[in-house]
Coordinates of C-alpha atoms in Angstrom, one line a residue:
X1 CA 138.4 78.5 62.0
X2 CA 141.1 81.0 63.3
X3 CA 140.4 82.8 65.9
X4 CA 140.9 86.5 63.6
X5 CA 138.2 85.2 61.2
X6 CA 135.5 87.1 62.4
X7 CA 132.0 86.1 61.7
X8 CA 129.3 88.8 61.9
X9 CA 125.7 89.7 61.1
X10 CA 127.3 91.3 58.1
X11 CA 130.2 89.8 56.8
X12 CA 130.4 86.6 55.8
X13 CA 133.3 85.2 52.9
X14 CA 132.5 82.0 50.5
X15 CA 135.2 80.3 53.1
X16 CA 133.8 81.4 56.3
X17 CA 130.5 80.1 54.9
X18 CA 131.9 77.0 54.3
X19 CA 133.8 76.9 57.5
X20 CA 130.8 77.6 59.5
X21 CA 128.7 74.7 57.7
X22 CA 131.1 72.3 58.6
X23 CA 131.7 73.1 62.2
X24 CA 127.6 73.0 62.9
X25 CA 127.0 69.8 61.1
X26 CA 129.9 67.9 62.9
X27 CA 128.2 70.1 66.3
X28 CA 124.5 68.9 65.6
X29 CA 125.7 65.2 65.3
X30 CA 127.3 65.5 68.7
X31 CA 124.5 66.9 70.2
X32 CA 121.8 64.3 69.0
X33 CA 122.4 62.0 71.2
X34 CA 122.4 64.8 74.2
X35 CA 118.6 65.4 73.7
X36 CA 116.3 65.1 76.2
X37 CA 118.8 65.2 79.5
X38 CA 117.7 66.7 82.6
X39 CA 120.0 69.9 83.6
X40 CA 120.3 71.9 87.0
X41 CA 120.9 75.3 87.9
X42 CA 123.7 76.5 89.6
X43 CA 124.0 77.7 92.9
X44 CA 127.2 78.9 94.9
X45 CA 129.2 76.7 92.7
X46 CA 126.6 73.6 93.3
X47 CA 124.8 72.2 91.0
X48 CA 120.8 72.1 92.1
X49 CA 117.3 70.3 91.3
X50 CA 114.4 71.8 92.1
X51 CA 110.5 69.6 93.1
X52 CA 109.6 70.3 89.6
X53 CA 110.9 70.1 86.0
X54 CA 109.8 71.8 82.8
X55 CA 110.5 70.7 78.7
X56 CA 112.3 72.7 76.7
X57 CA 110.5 72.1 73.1
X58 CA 112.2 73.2 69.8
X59 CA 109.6 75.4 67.6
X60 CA 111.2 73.8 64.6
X61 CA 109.2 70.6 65.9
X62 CA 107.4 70.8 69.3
X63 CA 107.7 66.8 69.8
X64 CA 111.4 67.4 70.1
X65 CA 112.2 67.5 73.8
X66 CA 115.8 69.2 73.6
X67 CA 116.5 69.0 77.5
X68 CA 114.5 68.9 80.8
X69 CA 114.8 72.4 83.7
X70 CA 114.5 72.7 87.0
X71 CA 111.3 75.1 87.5
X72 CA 113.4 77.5 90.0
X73 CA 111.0 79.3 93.0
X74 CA 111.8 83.0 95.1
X75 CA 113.5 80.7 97.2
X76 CA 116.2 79.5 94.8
X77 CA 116.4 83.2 94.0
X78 CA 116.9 84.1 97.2
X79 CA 119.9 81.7 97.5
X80 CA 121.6 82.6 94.7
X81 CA 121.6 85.9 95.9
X82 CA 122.8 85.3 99.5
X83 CA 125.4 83.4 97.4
X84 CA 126.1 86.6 95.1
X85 CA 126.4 89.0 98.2
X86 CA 128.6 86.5 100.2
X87 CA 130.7 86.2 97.2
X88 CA 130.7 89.8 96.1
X89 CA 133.5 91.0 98.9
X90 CA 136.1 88.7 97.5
X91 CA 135.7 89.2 94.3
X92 CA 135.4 92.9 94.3
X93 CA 138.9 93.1 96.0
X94 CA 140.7 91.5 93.4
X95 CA 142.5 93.9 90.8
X96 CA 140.6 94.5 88.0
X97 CA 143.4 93.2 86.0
X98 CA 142.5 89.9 87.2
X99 CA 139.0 90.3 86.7
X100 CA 140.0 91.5 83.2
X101 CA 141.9 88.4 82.4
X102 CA 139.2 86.5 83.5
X103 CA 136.4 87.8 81.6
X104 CA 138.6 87.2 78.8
X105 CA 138.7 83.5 79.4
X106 CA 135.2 83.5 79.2
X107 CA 135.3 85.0 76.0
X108 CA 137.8 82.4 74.9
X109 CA 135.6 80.1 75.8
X110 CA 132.7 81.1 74.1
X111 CA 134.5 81.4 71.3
X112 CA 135.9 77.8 71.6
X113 CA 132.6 76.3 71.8
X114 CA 131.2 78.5 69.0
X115 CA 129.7 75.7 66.8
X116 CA 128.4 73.4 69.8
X117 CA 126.7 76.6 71.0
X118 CA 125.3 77.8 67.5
X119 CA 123.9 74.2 67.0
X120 CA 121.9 74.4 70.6
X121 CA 120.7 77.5 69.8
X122 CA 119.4 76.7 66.1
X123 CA 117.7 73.7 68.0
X124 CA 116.3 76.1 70.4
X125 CA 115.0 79.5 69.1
X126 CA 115.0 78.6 65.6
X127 CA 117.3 81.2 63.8
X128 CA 119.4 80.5 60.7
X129 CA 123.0 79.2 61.3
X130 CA 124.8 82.3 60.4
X131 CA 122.3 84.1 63.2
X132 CA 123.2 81.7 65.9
X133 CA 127.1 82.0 65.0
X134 CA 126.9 85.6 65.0
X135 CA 125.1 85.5 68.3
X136 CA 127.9 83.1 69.8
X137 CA 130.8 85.3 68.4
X138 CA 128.6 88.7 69.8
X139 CA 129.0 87.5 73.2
X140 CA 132.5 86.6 73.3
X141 CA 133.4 90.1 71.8
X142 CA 131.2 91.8 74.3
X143 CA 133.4 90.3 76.8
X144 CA 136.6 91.1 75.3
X145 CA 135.2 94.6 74.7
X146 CA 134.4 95.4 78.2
X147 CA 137.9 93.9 79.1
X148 CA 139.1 96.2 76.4
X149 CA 137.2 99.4 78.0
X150 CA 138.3 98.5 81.9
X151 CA 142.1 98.1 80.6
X152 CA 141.9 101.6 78.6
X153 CA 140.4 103.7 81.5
X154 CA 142.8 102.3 84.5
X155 CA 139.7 100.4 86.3
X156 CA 138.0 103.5 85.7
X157 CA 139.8 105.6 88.7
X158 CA 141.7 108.5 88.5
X159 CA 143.8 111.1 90.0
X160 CA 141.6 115.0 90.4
X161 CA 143.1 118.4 90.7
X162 CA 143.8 120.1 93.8
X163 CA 142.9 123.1 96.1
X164 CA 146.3 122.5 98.3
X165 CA 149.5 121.5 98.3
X166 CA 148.8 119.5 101.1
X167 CA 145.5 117.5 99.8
X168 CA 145.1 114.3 97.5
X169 CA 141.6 113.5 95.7
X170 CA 140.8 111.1 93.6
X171 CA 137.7 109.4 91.7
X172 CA 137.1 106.0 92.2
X173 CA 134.3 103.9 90.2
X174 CA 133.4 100.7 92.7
X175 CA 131.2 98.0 92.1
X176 CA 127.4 98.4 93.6
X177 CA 127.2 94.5 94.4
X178 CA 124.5 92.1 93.0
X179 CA 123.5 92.1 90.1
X180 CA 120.8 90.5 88.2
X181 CA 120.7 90.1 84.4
X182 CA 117.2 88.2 82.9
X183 CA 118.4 87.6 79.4
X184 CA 115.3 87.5 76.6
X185 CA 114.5 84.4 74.2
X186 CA 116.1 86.2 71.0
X187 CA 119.4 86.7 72.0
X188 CA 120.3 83.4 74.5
X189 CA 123.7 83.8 74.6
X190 CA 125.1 87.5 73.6
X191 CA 122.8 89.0 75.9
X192 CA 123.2 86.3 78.9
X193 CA 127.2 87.2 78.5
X194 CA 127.0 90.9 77.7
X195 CA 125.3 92.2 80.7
X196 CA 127.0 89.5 82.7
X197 CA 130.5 90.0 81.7
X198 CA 130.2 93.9 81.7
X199 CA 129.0 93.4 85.8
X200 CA 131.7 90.7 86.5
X201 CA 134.6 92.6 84.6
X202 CA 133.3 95.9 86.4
X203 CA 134.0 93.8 90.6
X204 CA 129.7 92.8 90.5
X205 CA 128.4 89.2 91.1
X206 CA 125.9 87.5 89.1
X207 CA 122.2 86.1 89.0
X208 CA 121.3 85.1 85.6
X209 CA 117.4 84.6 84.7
X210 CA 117.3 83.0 81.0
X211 CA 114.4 83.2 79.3
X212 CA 112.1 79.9 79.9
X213 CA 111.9 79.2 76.2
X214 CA 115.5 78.8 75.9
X215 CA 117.3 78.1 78.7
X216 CA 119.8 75.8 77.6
X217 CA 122.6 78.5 76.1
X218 CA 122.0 80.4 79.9
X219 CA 123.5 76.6 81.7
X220 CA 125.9 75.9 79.4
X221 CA 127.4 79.6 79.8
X222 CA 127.5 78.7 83.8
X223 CA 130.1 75.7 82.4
X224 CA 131.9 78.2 80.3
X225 CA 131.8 80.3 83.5
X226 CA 133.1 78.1 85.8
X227 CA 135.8 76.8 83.4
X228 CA 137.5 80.3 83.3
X229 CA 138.1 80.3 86.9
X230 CA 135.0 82.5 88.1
X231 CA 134.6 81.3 91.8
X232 CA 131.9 79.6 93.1
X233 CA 128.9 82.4 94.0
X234 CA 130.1 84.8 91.8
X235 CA 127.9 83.5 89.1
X236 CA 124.5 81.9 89.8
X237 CA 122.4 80.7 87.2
X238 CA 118.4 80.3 88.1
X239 CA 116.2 78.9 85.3
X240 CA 112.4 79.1 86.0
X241 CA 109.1 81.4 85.1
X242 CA 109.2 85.1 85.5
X243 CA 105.7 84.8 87.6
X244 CA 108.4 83.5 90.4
X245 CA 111.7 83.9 89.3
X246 CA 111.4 87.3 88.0
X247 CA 109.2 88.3 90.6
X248 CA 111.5 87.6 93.2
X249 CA 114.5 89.1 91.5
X250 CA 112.2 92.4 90.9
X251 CA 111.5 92.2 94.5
X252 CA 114.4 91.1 96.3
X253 CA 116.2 93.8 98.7
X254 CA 119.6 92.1 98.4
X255 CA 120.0 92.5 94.2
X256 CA 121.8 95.8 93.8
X257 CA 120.9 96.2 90.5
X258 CA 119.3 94.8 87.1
X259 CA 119.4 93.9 83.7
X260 CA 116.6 93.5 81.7
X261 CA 116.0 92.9 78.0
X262 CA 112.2 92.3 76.6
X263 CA 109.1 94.1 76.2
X264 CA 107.9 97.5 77.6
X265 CA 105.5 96.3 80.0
X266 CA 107.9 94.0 82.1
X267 CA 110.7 96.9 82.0
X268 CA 108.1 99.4 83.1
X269 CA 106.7 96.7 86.4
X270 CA 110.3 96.8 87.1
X271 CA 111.1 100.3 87.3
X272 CA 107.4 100.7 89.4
X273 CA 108.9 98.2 91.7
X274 CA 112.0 100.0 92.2
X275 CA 110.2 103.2 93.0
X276 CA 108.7 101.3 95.7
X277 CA 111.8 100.6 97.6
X278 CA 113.7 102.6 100.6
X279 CA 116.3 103.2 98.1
X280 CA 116.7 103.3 94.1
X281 CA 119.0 100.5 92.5
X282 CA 120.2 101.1 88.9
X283 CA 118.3 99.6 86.4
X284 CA 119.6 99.1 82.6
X285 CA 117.1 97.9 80.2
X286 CA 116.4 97.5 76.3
X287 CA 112.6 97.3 75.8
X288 CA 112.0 96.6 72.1
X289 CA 111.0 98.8 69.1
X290 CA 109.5 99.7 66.4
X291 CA 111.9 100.7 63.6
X292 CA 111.4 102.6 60.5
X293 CA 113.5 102.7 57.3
X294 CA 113.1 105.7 54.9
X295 CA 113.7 105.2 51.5
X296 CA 113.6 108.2 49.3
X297 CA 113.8 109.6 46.2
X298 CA 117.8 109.4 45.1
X299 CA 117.8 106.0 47.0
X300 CA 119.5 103.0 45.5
X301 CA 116.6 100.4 45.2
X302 CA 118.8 97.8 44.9
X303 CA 120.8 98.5 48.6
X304 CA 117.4 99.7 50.1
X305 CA 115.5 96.3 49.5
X306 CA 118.6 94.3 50.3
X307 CA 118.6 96.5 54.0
X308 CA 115.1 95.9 54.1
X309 CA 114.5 92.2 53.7
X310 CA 117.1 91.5 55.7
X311 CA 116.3 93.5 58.8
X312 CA 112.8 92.8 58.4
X313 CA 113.0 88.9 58.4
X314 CA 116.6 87.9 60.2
X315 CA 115.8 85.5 63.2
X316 CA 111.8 85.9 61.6
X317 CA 111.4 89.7 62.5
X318 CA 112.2 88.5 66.3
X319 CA 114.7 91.5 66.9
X320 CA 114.2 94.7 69.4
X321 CA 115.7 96.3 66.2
X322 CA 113.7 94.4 63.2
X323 CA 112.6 96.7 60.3
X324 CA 109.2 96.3 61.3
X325 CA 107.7 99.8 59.6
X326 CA 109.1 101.2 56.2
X327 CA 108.6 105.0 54.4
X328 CA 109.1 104.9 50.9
X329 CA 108.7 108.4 48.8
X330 CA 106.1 108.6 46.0
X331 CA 109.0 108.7 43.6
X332 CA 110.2 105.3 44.1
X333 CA 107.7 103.6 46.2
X334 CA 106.2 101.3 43.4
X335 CA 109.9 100.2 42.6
X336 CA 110.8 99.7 46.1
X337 CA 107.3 97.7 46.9
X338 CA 107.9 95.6 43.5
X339 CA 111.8 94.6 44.9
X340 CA 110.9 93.8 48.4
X341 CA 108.1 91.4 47.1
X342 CA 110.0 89.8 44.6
X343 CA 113.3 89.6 47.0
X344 CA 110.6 88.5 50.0
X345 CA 109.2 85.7 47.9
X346 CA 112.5 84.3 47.8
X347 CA 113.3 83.7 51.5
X348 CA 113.5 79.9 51.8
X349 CA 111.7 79.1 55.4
X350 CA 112.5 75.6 56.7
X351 CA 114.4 74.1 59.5
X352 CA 117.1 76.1 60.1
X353 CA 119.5 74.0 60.8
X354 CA 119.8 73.0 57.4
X355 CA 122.3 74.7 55.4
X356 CA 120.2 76.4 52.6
X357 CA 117.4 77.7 55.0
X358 CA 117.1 80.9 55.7
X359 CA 114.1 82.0 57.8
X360 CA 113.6 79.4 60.9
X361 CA 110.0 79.4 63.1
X362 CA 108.7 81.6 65.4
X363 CA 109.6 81.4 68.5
X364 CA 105.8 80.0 70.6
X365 CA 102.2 79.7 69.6
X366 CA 102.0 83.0 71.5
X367 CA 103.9 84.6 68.3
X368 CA 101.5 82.6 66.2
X369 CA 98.8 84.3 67.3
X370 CA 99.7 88.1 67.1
X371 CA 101.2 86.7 63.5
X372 CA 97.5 85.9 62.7
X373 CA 95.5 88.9 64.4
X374 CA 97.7 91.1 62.5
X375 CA 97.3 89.9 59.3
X376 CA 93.4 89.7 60.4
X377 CA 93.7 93.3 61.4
X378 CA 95.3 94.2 57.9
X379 CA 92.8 92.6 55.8
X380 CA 89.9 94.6 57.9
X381 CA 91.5 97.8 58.0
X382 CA 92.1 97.7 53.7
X383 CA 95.5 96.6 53.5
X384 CA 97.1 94.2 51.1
X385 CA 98.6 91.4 51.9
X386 CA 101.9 91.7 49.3
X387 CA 103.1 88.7 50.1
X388 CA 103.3 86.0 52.8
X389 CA 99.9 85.9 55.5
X390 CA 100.0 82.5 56.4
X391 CA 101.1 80.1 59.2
X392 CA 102.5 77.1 56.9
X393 CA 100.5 73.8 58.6
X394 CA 101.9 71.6 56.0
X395 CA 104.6 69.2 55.7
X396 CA 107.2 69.2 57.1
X397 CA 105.8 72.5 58.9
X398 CA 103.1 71.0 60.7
X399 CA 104.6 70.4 64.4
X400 CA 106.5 73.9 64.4
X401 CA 105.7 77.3 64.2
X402 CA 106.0 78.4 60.8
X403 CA 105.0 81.5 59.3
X404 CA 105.5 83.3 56.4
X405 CA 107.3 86.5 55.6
X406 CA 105.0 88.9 55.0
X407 CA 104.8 92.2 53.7
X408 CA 101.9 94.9 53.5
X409 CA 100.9 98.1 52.0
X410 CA 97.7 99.7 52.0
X411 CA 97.3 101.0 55.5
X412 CA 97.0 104.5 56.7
X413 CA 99.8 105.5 58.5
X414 CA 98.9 105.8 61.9
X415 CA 97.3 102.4 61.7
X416 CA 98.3 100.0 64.7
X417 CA 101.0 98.1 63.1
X418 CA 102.7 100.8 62.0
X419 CA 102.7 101.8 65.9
X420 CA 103.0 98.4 67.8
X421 CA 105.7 96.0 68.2
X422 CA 105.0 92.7 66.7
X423 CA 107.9 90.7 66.9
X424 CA 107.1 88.5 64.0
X425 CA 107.8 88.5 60.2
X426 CA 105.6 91.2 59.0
X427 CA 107.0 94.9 58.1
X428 CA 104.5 97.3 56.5
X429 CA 105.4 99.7 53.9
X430 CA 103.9 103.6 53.8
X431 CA 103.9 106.0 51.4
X432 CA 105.5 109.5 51.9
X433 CA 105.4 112.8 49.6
X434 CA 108.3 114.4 51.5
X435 CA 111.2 113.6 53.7
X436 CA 109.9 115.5 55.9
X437 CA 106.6 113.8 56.2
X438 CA 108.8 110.6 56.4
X439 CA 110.4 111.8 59.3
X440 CA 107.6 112.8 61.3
X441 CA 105.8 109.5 61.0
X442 CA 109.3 107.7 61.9
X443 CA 109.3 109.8 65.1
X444 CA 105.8 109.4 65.8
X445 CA 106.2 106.6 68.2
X446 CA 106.9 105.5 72.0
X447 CA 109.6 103.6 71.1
X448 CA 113.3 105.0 69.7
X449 CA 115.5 101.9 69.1
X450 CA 117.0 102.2 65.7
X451 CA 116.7 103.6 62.2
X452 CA 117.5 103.3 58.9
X453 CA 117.5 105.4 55.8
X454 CA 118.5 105.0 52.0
X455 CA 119.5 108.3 49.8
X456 CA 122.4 109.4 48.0
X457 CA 121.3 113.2 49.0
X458 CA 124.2 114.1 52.1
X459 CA 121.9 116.8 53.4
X460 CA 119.1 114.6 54.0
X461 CA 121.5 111.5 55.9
X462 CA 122.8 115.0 58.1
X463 CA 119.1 115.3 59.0
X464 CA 118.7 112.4 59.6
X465 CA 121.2 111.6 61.6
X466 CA 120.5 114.7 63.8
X467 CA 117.0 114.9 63.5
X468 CA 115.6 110.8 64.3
X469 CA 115.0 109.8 67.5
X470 CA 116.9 106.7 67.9
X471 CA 119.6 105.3 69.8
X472 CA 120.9 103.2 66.8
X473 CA 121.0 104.5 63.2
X474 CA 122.1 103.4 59.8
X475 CA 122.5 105.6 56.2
X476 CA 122.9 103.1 53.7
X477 CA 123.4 99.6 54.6
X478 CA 122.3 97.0 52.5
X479 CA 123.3 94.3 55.1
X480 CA 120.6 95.1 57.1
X481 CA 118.5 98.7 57.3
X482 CA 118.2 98.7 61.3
X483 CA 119.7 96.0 62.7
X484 CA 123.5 94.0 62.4
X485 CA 125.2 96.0 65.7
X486 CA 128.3 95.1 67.0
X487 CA 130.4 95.0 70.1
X488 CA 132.7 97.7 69.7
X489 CA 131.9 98.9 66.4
X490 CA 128.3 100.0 66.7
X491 CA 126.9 100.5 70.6
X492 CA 123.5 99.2 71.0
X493 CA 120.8 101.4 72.9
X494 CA 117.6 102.7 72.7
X495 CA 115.6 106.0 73.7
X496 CA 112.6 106.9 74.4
X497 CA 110.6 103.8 75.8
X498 CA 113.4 101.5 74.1
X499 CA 115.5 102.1 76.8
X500 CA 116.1 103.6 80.4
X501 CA 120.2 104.4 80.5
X502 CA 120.7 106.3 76.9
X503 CA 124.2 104.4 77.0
X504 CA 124.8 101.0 74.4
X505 CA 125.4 98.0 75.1
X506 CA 128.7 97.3 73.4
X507 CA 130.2 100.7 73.4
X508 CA 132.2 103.0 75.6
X509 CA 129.9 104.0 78.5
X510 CA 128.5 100.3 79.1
X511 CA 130.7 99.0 81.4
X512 CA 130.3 102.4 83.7
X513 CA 127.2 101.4 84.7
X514 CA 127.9 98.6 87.0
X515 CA 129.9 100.9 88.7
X516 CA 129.3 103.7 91.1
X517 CA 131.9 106.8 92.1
X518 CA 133.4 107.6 95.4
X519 CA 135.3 110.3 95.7
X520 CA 137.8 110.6 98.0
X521 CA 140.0 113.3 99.6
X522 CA 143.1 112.6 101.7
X523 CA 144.7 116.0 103.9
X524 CA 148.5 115.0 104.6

């Protein structure tokens, strides 16, 4: 594949389809024999085991041992961040235009290993091959975005006006330290190397938490790391539980700021913590959602259950921005339900690292079971079970974590899973007399991620636009109703209890963040 054939969430040629099967089935056959090693994590440029190990199981088949971890403690954390800080003075003093180039090499490199790394990670959380790609290619344009961004502004410092002939002031954005980026399950690669490369580009260095369910794509992006000619310290990589790992990175005086990406309640115990300390740290982080699609009267059905489907069950509903909750107007709302069955019913579930499969497993047995008390709560509370409602036990399902997609109707619509995150393949569908009354029940919630309507009406996509509150929001597009953002094309952020900076990941204010002004005045 050449490097300007761009695969995406949402576009995807005959050729590049092609292209992509071949390059995974020649990776998955050189990774085979790789199973089951032991890896370490990476200190200061060293390379280090810890007293205890953990497996790391694939949900497509839990006997599968895909690669042993080192179960990292607060004292590993605290090393890698007296590593970071001792690093960080070097590596701040270098130009940014050397930072720039690289971060660049990183993406390069990313991009070089693009079907090795799409193979792990379909062996690892379980999404679809074109998912995994599009992750892998995510993170290298994040990289080359934020490179893009530091190039375009001048390092982001500039010359200011002056009250005297005899004065010179200027604005200078410098880099606050340490920083800390604990990367979610979903996402094992593009948001590992986003946050990262938008501190390292921005003069920051770097301790990376994956997530414990997949931490192979966070070790391997250490090699890619390395390889570019990051120093030693200036990227750490600590693989372990969050009940010690992410505690002490929560905790720890010497991190200067975080990233974090996952649910509500671990973003909100870090912010608490940080209003506990002497001094505030910045904090950026992306906690989930619960994100609505409208679908009204002059909508094209055909585009709006295409959207739908999609966003609903990429990566099994596993998405901060998964169509999780849909309003469809009276007018249209038996049509619509009738499509999204029919298209729903269609989704092939299997392994996914088989070419025709589209919907992989779930990620644990802790998804399996809000799976199953949601569709236990639906059948209570009245609603119908359209389609889907069962974890599939069978052959060849029975060692993973299958479910099926699943969609309901039937519910009133203030009913909990029209409200709650899930993070598995179910979206429920309401019923709505007015765009108005669509609106208000797509507001009505703590979370503001992203949004999605379909209508051929202009006046009602202007409201929309300026009337939902979400970070991320889409008017007719059929390859995928809320989710399918890209670096540099779409930035990715949330409001409300979605998010904590109101600035995307991916887009022209990211990079800022890592940074903090000085201004400085000089009297001749």
């Amino acid at each position: 594949m050449t490097d300007d054939m761009k695969i995406t969430y949402a576009t995807m040629s005959a050729d590049q389809m092609e292209t992509l099967h071949r390059g995974i089935d020649d990776a998955i056959e050189q990774i085979k024999p790789q199973l089951g090693k032991t890896y370490p994590m990476h200190i200061d440029g060293e390379a280090i085991e810890s007293s205890e190990q953990f497996d790391d199981l694939s949900p497509i088949d839990t006997r599968t041992v895909l690669a042993r971890f080192q179960t990292g403690t607060a004292d590993h954390v605290r090393d890698a961040v007296r590593a970071a800080r001792a690093a960080a003075p070097a590596w701040s003093a270098r130009p940014w235009t050397e930072r720039a180039t690289i971060v660049r090499k990183i993406g390069d490199g990313i991009r070089s290993h693009r079907w090795e790394l799409a193979a792990w990670m379909g062996y690892e959380t379980g999404k679809n091959r074109l998912e995994c790609v599009g992750d892998i290619e995510e993170a290298a344009d994040f990289m080359t975005y934020y490179c893009d961004q530091l190039e375009a502004h001048g390092g982001f410092s500039q010359t200011m006006d002056k009250l005297g002939a005899n004065e010179e002031n200027s604005s200078v954005m410098r880099p606050h330290g340490v920083w800390a980026v604990i990367s979610p399950f979903n996402f094992p690669m593009a948001l590992a190397a986003g946050p990262a490369g938008g501190a390292l580009v921005a003069g920051n260095t770097v301790v990376l938490k994956p997530a414990t369910d997949t931490p192979r794509l966070g070790v391997r992006l250490y090699d890619i790391v390395a390889e570019a000619g990051v120093p030693p310290g200036v990227f750490n990589v600590v693989t372990g539980p969050g009940s010690t790992v992410g505690q002490e990175i929560a905790e720890n005086p010497d991190i200067d700021g975080i990233v974090f990406t996952g649910s509500k309640e671990v973003g909100m115990m870090l912010f608490r913590v940080n209003g506990a300390r002497p001094a505030p740290r910045p904090m950026i982080t992306e906690m989930g959602g619960k994100n609505p699609a409208l679908v009204m009267p002059s909508a094209n059905l055909d585009k709006a259950t295409e959207g739908v489907w999609r966003s609903a069950f990429g990566a099994q509903g596993q998405k901060c921005s998964a169509c999780s909750r849909v309003y469809a107007a009276s007018e249209v709302r038996d049509r619509f339900v009738e499509q999204l069955v029919e298209k729903t019913k269609q989704i092939k579930v299997g392994n996914p690292l088989e070419r025709d499969v589209w919907m992989g497993p779930v990620i644990n047995e802790a998804a399996v079971k809000i799976y199953e008390q949601a569709i236990e709560e639906a059948q209570r509370d009245g609603g119908r079970i359209l389609t889907g409602g069962r974890r599939m036990t069978e052959e060849p399902f029975r060692h993973g974590y299958f479910l099926e997609p699943t969609v309901i109707d039937g519910l009133p619509n203030d009913h909990r899973l029209f409200v709650d995150e899930l993070f598995v393949p179910i979206t429920v569908v309401g019923e709505v007399s007015s765009f108005d009354q669509a609106m208000q029940l797509a507001n009505d919630t703590e979370y503001g991620l992203t949004a999605g309507i379909f209508t051929e009406d202009d006046d009602e996509i202007a409201r929309f636009f300026d009337g939902i509150q979400a970070g991320v929001v889409y008017a007719n597009r059929q390859a995928g109703a809320t989710t399918g953002a890209w670096p540099g094309i779409n930035p990715f952020g949330g409001w409300k209890a979605s998010g904590s900076s109101g600035r995307g990941a991916g887009g022209p204010y990211y990079v800022q963040q890592f940074l903090r002004e000085q201004s400085r005045v000089r009297i001749y």
